PDB file of C-alpha atoms in Angstrom:
ATOM      1  CA  MET A 155       5.052   6.402  35.222  1.00  0.00           C
ATOM      2  CA  GLY A 156       2.153   5.148  32.413  1.00  0.00           C
ATOM      3  CA  MET A 157       0.242   7.687  30.937  1.00  0.00           C
ATOM      4  CA  ALA A 158      -3.319   8.509  32.483  1.00  0.00           C
ATOM      5  CA  ILE A 159      -6.236   7.232  30.867  1.00  0.00           C
ATOM      6  CA  SER A 160      -9.800   8.965  32.217  1.00  0.00           C
ATOM      7  CA  THR A 161     -12.641   6.520  30.647  1.00  0.00           C
ATOM      8  CA  PRO A 162     -15.767   8.236  29.592  1.00  0.00           C
ATOM      9  CA  THR A 163     -18.087   9.198  33.012  1.00  0.00           C
ATOM     10  CA  ASP A 164     -21.156   8.849  30.530  1.00  0.00           C
ATOM     11  CA  PRO A 165     -22.246   5.169  31.034  1.00  0.00           C
ATOM     12  CA  ALA A 166     -23.900   5.254  27.433  1.00  0.00           C
ATOM     13  CA  ALA A 167     -20.204   6.563  25.886  1.00  0.00           C
ATOM     14  CA  LEU A 168     -19.027   3.590  27.744  1.00  0.00           C
ATOM     15  CA  GLN A 169     -20.624   1.191  26.402  1.00  0.00           C
ATOM     16  CA  ARG A 170     -20.428   1.951  22.849  1.00  0.00           C
ATOM     17  CA  LEU A 171     -16.249   2.088  23.135  1.00  0.00           C
ATOM     18  CA  LEU A 172     -16.494  -1.041  24.575  1.00  0.00           C
ATOM     19  CA  SER A 173     -18.256  -2.612  21.735  1.00  0.00           C
ATOM     20  CA  TRP A 174     -16.484  -1.105  18.934  1.00  0.00           C
ATOM     21  CA  LEU A 175     -13.393  -2.545  20.282  1.00  0.00           C
ATOM     22  CA  SER A 176     -14.952  -6.033  21.330  1.00  0.00           C
ATOM     23  CA  PRO A 177     -13.396  -9.066  18.817  1.00  0.00           C
ATOM     24  CA  ALA A 178     -17.390  -9.942  18.193  1.00  0.00           C
ATOM     25  CA  TYR A 179     -18.001  -6.221  16.638  1.00  0.00           C
ATOM     26  CA  PRO A 180     -18.263  -7.313  12.836  1.00  0.00           C
ATOM     27  CA  VAL A 181     -15.724  -5.380  10.661  1.00  0.00           C
ATOM     28  CA  GLY A 182     -13.986  -8.395   9.909  1.00  0.00           C
ATOM     29  CA  ALA A 183     -10.495  -7.373  11.928  1.00  0.00           C
ATOM     30  CA  TYR A 184     -10.226 -10.921  12.729  1.00  0.00           C
ATOM     31  CA  THR A 185      -9.158 -11.875   8.799  1.00  0.00           C
ATOM     32  CA  TYR A 186      -6.028  -9.772   8.632  1.00  0.00           C
ATOM     33  CA  SER A 187      -2.475 -10.259  10.154  1.00  0.00           C
ATOM     34  CA  HIS A 188      -0.793  -6.918   9.032  1.00  0.00           C
ATOM     35  CA  GLY A 189       1.792  -8.935   6.711  1.00  0.00           C
ATOM     36  CA  LEU A 190       2.207 -11.287  10.384  1.00  0.00           C
ATOM     37  CA  GLU A 191       1.414 -14.290   8.221  1.00  0.00           C
ATOM     38  CA  MET A 192       4.230 -13.570   6.234  1.00  0.00           C
ATOM     39  CA  ALA A 193       6.562 -13.228   8.481  1.00  0.00           C
ATOM     40  CA  VAL A 194       5.957 -16.269  10.577  1.00  0.00           C
ATOM     41  CA  GLU A 195       6.624 -18.123   7.427  1.00  0.00           C
ATOM     42  CA  SER A 196       9.638 -16.261   6.146  1.00  0.00           C
ATOM     43  CA  GLY A 197      11.054 -17.100   9.944  1.00  0.00           C
ATOM     44  CA  ALA A 198      11.303 -13.869  10.923  1.00  0.00           C
ATOM     45  CA  VAL A 199       8.823 -14.295  13.945  1.00  0.00           C
ATOM     46  CA  ARG A 200       9.395 -17.466  15.511  1.00  0.00           C
ATOM     47  CA  ASN A 201       8.238 -16.993  19.556  1.00  0.00           C
ATOM     48  CA  ARG A 202       6.482 -14.749  21.849  1.00  0.00           C
ATOM     49  CA  ALA A 203       9.204 -11.864  21.900  1.00  0.00           C
ATOM     50  CA  ASP A 204       9.430 -11.666  18.475  1.00  0.00           C
ATOM     51  CA  LEU A 205       6.003 -11.542  17.916  1.00  0.00           C
ATOM     52  CA  ALA A 206       6.003  -8.271  20.740  1.00  0.00           C
ATOM     53  CA  ASP A 207       8.593  -6.725  18.589  1.00  0.00           C
ATOM     54  CA  TYR A 208       6.710  -6.879  15.793  1.00  0.00           C
ATOM     55  CA  VAL A 209       3.628  -5.126  17.266  1.00  0.00           C
ATOM     56  CA  GLU A 210       5.919  -2.577  18.763  1.00  0.00           C
ATOM     57  CA  THR A 211       7.154  -1.701  15.259  1.00  0.00           C
ATOM     58  CA  VAL A 212       3.814  -1.588  13.316  1.00  0.00           C
ATOM     59  CA  LEU A 213       2.880   0.819  16.687  1.00  0.00           C
ATOM     60  CA  ARG A 214       6.184   3.260  16.811  1.00  0.00           C
ATOM     61  CA  SER A 215       7.078   3.382  12.972  1.00  0.00           C
ATOM     62  CA  GLY A 216       4.145   1.934  11.006  1.00  0.00           C
ATOM     63  CA  ALA A 217       0.617   1.629  10.229  1.00  0.00           C
ATOM     64  CA  GLY A 218      -0.008   2.707  14.452  1.00  0.00           C
ATOM     65  CA  ARG A 219       2.332   5.599  13.663  1.00  0.00           C
ATOM     66  CA  ILE A 220      -0.231   6.553  11.329  1.00  0.00           C
ATOM     67  CA  ASP A 221      -3.452   5.481  11.906  1.00  0.00           C
ATOM     68  CA  GLY A 222      -3.280   7.298  15.766  1.00  0.00           C
ATOM     69  CA  ALA A 223      -2.889  10.935  14.058  1.00  0.00           C
ATOM     70  CA  LEU A 224      -5.485  10.333  11.625  1.00  0.00           C
ATOM     71  CA  LEU A 225      -7.675   9.065  13.831  1.00  0.00           C
ATOM     72  CA  ALA A 226      -6.641  12.065  16.402  1.00  0.00           C
ATOM     73  CA  ALA A 227      -7.497  14.859  13.424  1.00  0.00           C
ATOM     74  CA  ALA A 228     -10.679  12.882  12.330  1.00  0.00           C
ATOM     75  CA  PHE A 229     -12.059  13.025  16.173  1.00  0.00           C
ATOM     76  CA  ARG A 230     -10.989  17.395  15.952  1.00  0.00           C
ATOM     77  CA  ALA A 231     -12.472  18.271  12.957  1.00  0.00           C
ATOM     78  CA  ALA A 232     -15.651  15.776  13.666  1.00  0.00           C
ATOM     79  CA  GLY A 233     -16.147  17.532  16.881  1.00  0.00           C
ATOM     80  CA  ALA A 234     -15.588  20.670  15.495  1.00  0.00           C
ATOM     81  CA  GLY A 235     -17.992  20.282  12.319  1.00  0.00           C
ATOM     82  CA  ASP A 236     -15.692  21.075   9.829  1.00  0.00           C
ATOM     83  CA  ASP A 237     -16.468  18.570   7.104  1.00  0.00           C
ATOM     84  CA  ALA A 238     -14.033  20.127   4.735  1.00  0.00           C
ATOM     85  CA  ALA A 239     -11.023  19.563   7.705  1.00  0.00           C
ATOM     86  CA  LEU A 240     -12.564  15.716   7.990  1.00  0.00           C
ATOM     87  CA  ASP A 241     -12.791  15.321   4.121  1.00  0.00           C
ATOM     88  CA  ALA A 242      -9.179  16.235   4.044  1.00  0.00           C
ATOM     89  CA  VAL A 243      -8.222  13.363   6.780  1.00  0.00           C
ATOM     90  CA  ALA A 244     -10.283  11.139   5.091  1.00  0.00           C
ATOM     91  CA  GLU A 245      -8.453  11.425   1.636  1.00  0.00           C
ATOM     92  CA  LEU A 246      -5.130  11.634   2.885  1.00  0.00           C
ATOM     93  CA  ALA A 247      -5.801   8.581   4.951  1.00  0.00           C
ATOM     94  CA  ALA A 248      -6.555   6.349   1.726  1.00  0.00           C
ATOM     95  CA  ALA A 249      -2.901   7.791   0.326  1.00  0.00           C
ATOM     96  CA  TRP A 250      -1.571   6.788   3.108  1.00  0.00           C
ATOM     97  CA  ARG A 251      -0.716   3.041   2.362  1.00  0.00           C
ATOM     98  CA  GLY A 252       2.213   1.118   1.545  1.00  0.00           C
ATOM     99  CA  THR A 253       0.594  -1.943  -0.149  1.00  0.00           C
ATOM    100  CA  ALA A 254      -2.706  -2.615  -1.292  1.00  0.00           C
ATOM    101  CA  GLU A 255      -3.356  -5.520   1.165  1.00  0.00           C
ATOM    102  CA  LEU A 256      -2.534  -3.031   3.923  1.00  0.00           C
ATOM    103  CA  ALA A 257      -4.978  -0.272   2.677  1.00  0.00           C
ATOM    104  CA  LEU A 258      -7.976  -2.921   1.959  1.00  0.00           C
ATOM    105  CA  GLU A 259      -7.374  -3.751   5.518  1.00  0.00           C
ATOM    106  CA  THR A 260      -8.028  -0.078   6.826  1.00  0.00           C
ATOM    107  CA  THR A 261     -11.010  -0.105   4.412  1.00  0.00           C
ATOM    108  CA  ALA A 262     -12.658  -2.317   4.416  1.00  0.00           C
ATOM    109  CA  GLN A 263     -12.795  -2.510   8.084  1.00  0.00           C
ATOM    110  CA  GLY A 264     -14.049   1.122   7.709  1.00  0.00           C
ATOM    111  CA  ASN A 265     -16.519   0.595   5.489  1.00  0.00           C
ATOM    112  CA  ALA A 266     -17.978  -2.499   8.192  1.00  0.00           C
ATOM    113  CA  PHE A 267     -17.103  -0.271  10.700  1.00  0.00           C
ATOM    114  CA  VAL A 268     -19.707   2.716   9.214  1.00  0.00           C
ATOM    115  CA  LYS A 269     -22.102   0.376   8.162  1.00  0.00           C
ATOM    116  CA  VAL A 270     -22.590  -1.299  11.571  1.00  0.00           C
ATOM    117  CA  THR A 271     -21.986   1.629  13.965  1.00  0.00           C
ATOM    118  CA  ALA A 272     -24.815   3.920  11.528  1.00  0.00           C
ATOM    119  CA  ALA A 273     -27.410   1.339  12.001  1.00  0.00           C
ATOM    120  CA  ALA A 274     -26.805   0.600  15.800  1.00  0.00           C
ATOM    121  CA  TRP A 275     -26.151   3.956  16.730  1.00  0.00           C
ATOM    122  CA  GLY A 276     -28.535   6.028  14.707  1.00  0.00           C
ATOM    123  CA  GLU A 277     -25.016   8.094  13.484  1.00  0.00           C
ATOM    124  CA  ALA A 278     -26.369   9.875  10.490  1.00  0.00           C
ATOM    125  CA  ARG A 279     -23.356  11.471   9.820  1.00  0.00           C
ATOM    126  CA  LEU A 280     -21.346   8.339   9.163  1.00  0.00           C
ATOM    127  CA  ARG A 281     -23.482   7.272   6.336  1.00  0.00           C
ATOM    128  CA  THR A 282     -22.809  11.041   4.844  1.00  0.00           C
ATOM    129  CA  LEU A 283     -19.693  10.664   5.058  1.00  0.00           C
ATOM    130  CA  ALA A 284     -19.295   7.817   3.456  1.00  0.00           C
ATOM    131  CA  THR A 285     -21.246   9.175   0.840  1.00  0.00           C
ATOM    132  CA  ARG A 286     -18.573  11.710  -0.325  1.00  0.00           C
ATOM    133  CA  HIS A 287     -15.671   8.943  -0.275  1.00  0.00           C
ATOM    134  CA  PRO A 288     -17.171   6.072  -2.551  1.00  0.00           C
ATOM    135  CA  ASP A 289     -13.732   4.100  -2.768  1.00  0.00           C
ATOM    136  CA  GLY A 290     -14.113   3.536   1.104  1.00  0.00           C
ATOM    137  CA  ILE A 291     -12.858   4.993   4.571  1.00  0.00           C
ATOM    138  CA  ALA A 292      -9.786   4.109   6.584  1.00  0.00           C
ATOM    139  CA  HIS A 293     -11.144   2.547   9.870  1.00  0.00           C
ATOM    140  CA  PRO A 294      -9.039   5.676  12.023  1.00  0.00           C
ATOM    141  CA  VAL A 295     -11.259   8.015  10.030  1.00  0.00           C
ATOM    142  CA  ALA A 296     -14.590   6.259  10.194  1.00  0.00           C
ATOM    143  CA  PHE A 297     -13.543   5.400  14.043  1.00  0.00           C
ATOM    144  CA  GLY A 298     -12.507   8.904  15.255  1.00  0.00           C
ATOM    145  CA  ALA A 299     -15.310  10.516  13.613  1.00  0.00           C
ATOM    146  CA  ALA A 300     -17.866   8.378  15.404  1.00  0.00           C
ATOM    147  CA  ALA A 301     -16.744   8.792  18.858  1.00  0.00           C
ATOM    148  CA  ALA A 302     -16.294  12.528  18.141  1.00  0.00           C
ATOM    149  CA  TRP A 303     -20.178  12.486  17.339  1.00  0.00           C
ATOM    150  CA  GLN A 304     -20.949   9.737  20.317  1.00  0.00           C
ATOM    151  CA  GLY A 305     -19.497  11.563  22.770  1.00  0.00           C
ATOM    152  CA  VAL A 306     -16.649   9.217  23.394  1.00  0.00           C
ATOM    153  CA  PRO A 307     -13.281  11.226  24.660  1.00  0.00           C
ATOM    154  CA  LEU A 308     -10.296  11.473  22.362  1.00  0.00           C
ATOM    155  CA  ARG A 309      -7.605  10.018  24.457  1.00  0.00           C
ATOM    156  CA  ILE A 310      -9.492   6.769  25.643  1.00  0.00           C
ATOM    157  CA  ALA A 311     -10.631   6.006  22.167  1.00  0.00           C
ATOM    158  CA  LEU A 312      -7.242   6.462  20.916  1.00  0.00           C
ATOM    159  CA  PHE A 313      -5.734   4.183  23.081  1.00  0.00           C
ATOM    160  CA  GLY A 314      -9.160   1.590  23.082  1.00  0.00           C
ATOM    161  CA  PHE A 315      -8.202   1.649  19.130  1.00  0.00           C
ATOM    162  CA  LEU A 316      -4.470   1.394  19.252  1.00  0.00           C
ATOM    163  CA  SER A 317      -5.029  -1.635  21.510  1.00  0.00           C
ATOM    164  CA  ALA A 318      -7.362  -3.333  20.059  1.00  0.00           C
ATOM    165  CA  PHE A 319      -5.286  -2.778  16.678  1.00  0.00           C
ATOM    166  CA  ALA A 320      -2.054  -4.171  18.351  1.00  0.00           C
ATOM    167  CA  ALA A 321      -4.625  -6.874  20.396  1.00  0.00           C
ATOM    168  CA  ASN A 322      -5.635  -8.741  16.721  1.00  0.00           C
ATOM    169  CA  ILE A 323      -2.216  -9.046  15.424  1.00  0.00           C
ATOM    170  CA  VAL A 324      -1.588 -10.812  18.313  1.00  0.00           C
ATOM    171  CA  SER A 325      -4.923 -12.704  17.992  1.00  0.00           C
ATOM    172  CA  ALA A 326      -3.020 -13.820  14.683  1.00  0.00           C
ATOM    173  CA  GLY A 327       0.202 -14.279  15.869  1.00  0.00           C
ATOM    174  CA  VAL A 328      -1.056 -17.189  18.550  1.00  0.00           C
ATOM    175  CA  ARG A 329      -2.535 -19.169  16.100  1.00  0.00           C
ATOM    176  CA  LEU A 330       0.513 -18.480  13.167  1.00  0.00           C
ATOM    177  CA  VAL A 331       3.464 -19.116  15.662  1.00  0.00           C
ATOM    178  CA  PRO A 332       1.590 -20.839  17.270  1.00  0.00           C
ATOM    179  CA  LEU A 333       1.475 -19.418  20.863  1.00  0.00           C
ATOM    180  CA  GLY A 334      -0.527 -20.088  23.802  1.00  0.00           C
ATOM    181  CA  GLN A 335      -3.398 -18.015  24.690  1.00  0.00           C
ATOM    182  CA  THR A 336      -1.155 -17.570  27.776  1.00  0.00           C
ATOM    183  CA  ASP A 337       1.845 -16.147  25.641  1.00  0.00           C
ATOM    184  CA  GLY A 338      -0.689 -13.974  23.693  1.00  0.00           C
ATOM    185  CA  GLN A 339      -1.889 -11.998  26.565  1.00  0.00           C
ATOM    186  CA  ILE A 340       1.833 -12.093  28.397  1.00  0.00           C
ATOM    187  CA  ALA A 341       2.793 -10.191  24.597  1.00  0.00           C
ATOM    188  CA  THR A 342      -0.489  -8.255  25.591  1.00  0.00           C
ATOM    189  CA  ALA A 343       0.631  -6.753  27.988  1.00  0.00           C
ATOM    190  CA  ALA A 344       4.116  -6.055  27.663  1.00  0.00           C
ATOM    191  CA  LEU A 345       2.881  -3.432  24.975  1.00  0.00           C
ATOM    192  CA  LEU A 346       1.578  -1.559  27.620  1.00  0.00           C
ATOM    193  CA  PRO A 347       4.748   1.205  27.461  1.00  0.00           C
ATOM    194  CA  GLU A 348       4.012   1.481  23.419  1.00  0.00           C
ATOM    195  CA  LEU A 349       0.450   1.478  23.517  1.00  0.00           C
ATOM    196  CA  GLU A 350       1.363   4.511  26.065  1.00  0.00           C
ATOM    197  CA  ALA A 351       3.916   6.322  23.683  1.00  0.00           C
ATOM    198  CA  ALA A 352       1.960   5.652  20.679  1.00  0.00           C
ATOM    199  CA  THR A 353      -1.202   7.447  21.804  1.00  0.00           C
ATOM    200  CA  ASP A 354       1.005  10.165  23.122  1.00  0.00           C
ATOM    201  CA  ALA A 355       2.623  10.474  19.812  1.00  0.00           C
ATOM    202  CA  ALA A 356      -0.847  10.710  18.032  1.00  0.00           C
ATOM    203  CA  LEU A 357      -2.376  13.593  20.201  1.00  0.00           C
ATOM    204  CA  ALA A 358       0.460  15.375  19.584  1.00  0.00           C
ATOM    205  CA  ALA A 359       1.205  14.717  16.048  1.00  0.00           C
ATOM    206  CA  GLU A 360       0.749  17.436  13.066  1.00  0.00           C
ATOM    207  CA  LEU A 361      -0.474  15.233   9.771  1.00  0.00           C
ATOM    208  CA  ASP A 362       1.922  17.774   7.903  1.00  0.00           C
ATOM    209  CA  ARG A 363       4.828  16.837   9.132  1.00  0.00           C
ATOM    210  CA  ILE A 364       4.009  13.304  10.173  1.00  0.00           C
ATOM    211  CA  GLY A 365       5.872   9.993   7.900  1.00  0.00           C
ATOM    212  CA  THR A 366       7.045   6.708   9.050  1.00  0.00           C
ATOM    213  CA  ALA A 367       9.453   4.134   7.226  1.00  0.00           C
ATOM    214  CA  ALA A 368       8.659   0.551   7.984  1.00  0.00           C
ATOM    215  CA  PRO A 369       9.772  -1.086   4.616  1.00  0.00           C
ATOM    216  CA  VAL A 370      10.209  -4.204   5.735  1.00  0.00           C
ATOM    217  CA  LEU A 371       6.870  -4.351   7.266  1.00  0.00           C
ATOM    218  CA  ASP A 372       5.729  -3.454   3.429  1.00  0.00           C
ATOM    219  CA  ARG A 373       8.020  -6.250   1.943  1.00  0.00           C
ATOM    220  CA  PHE A 374       6.044  -8.649   4.302  1.00  0.00           C
ATOM    221  CA  SER A 375       2.905  -6.963   2.865  1.00  0.00           C
ATOM    222  CA  MET A 376       3.814  -6.932  -0.372  1.00  0.00           C
ATOM    223  CA  GLN A 377       4.946 -10.652  -0.313  1.00  0.00           C
ATOM    224  CA  HIS A 378       1.754 -11.613   1.276  1.00  0.00           C
ATOM    225  CA  GLU A 379      -0.198 -11.028  -1.728  1.00  0.00           C
ATOM    226  CA  THR A 380       1.592 -14.242  -3.550  1.00  0.00           C
ATOM    227  CA  GLN A 381       1.760 -16.464  -0.540  1.00  0.00           C
ATOM    228  CA  TYR A 382       0.762 -19.709  -1.963  1.00  0.00           C
ATOM    229  CA  THR A 383      -1.412 -20.649   1.522  1.00  0.00           C
ATOM    230  CA  ARG A 384      -2.765 -18.056   3.505  1.00  0.00           C
ATOM    231  CA  LEU A 385      -4.855 -17.948   6.107  1.00  0.00           C
ATOM    232  CA  PHE A 386      -5.396 -13.907   6.495  1.00  0.00           C
ATOM    233  CA  ARG A 387      -6.224 -11.413   3.957  1.00  0.00           C
ATOM    234  CA  SER A 388      -3.409  -9.464   4.724  1.00  0.00           C
TER     235      SER A 388
END
């Protein structure tokens, strides 16, 4: 039995969500591989199964585990109008990065998301949030706050964000391994149980008790900083 996902009943909320999750949304996600580029060069990821394993690890033990919890916490704080709690989540998200490139990956996308979403959907509260955090806003925090303020239900916003995050890494793998587009979609389809589990874990997470350990992923990211030939920024 899979996890039940309720879609927004408001067509406007659904349109916003689909737009934010589209690869065409201008946050620059396609320029990041989340360390995968180094994993491919080192021979750790060589085929479709390896790629699926890599993404599963990210969701279960890496940034996916943390970012899901941060998104849910940001959504709840924003929905309650609790600026102090939202600021605390934003500060935690900024600190909760294992490497410089992973910090860049989330803040660059978060800042871009704030800019375009505030302009396209007239969400002034996002600009206010960004003003309070001039060093940048992590992508899941900006996304979670926007979802709450724009009427997108938490569960589907969370599932959608994690799905798009995973799909972006798969897309990088299709180019890097390389794999065919069909193999990429097969890998994406196989991730459904992990995405369901990651969504449930994020909804139940307590930020003062959650933690992860993914040293191999962090090592790939750190090695990527000095990788001689690179296509991606992380």
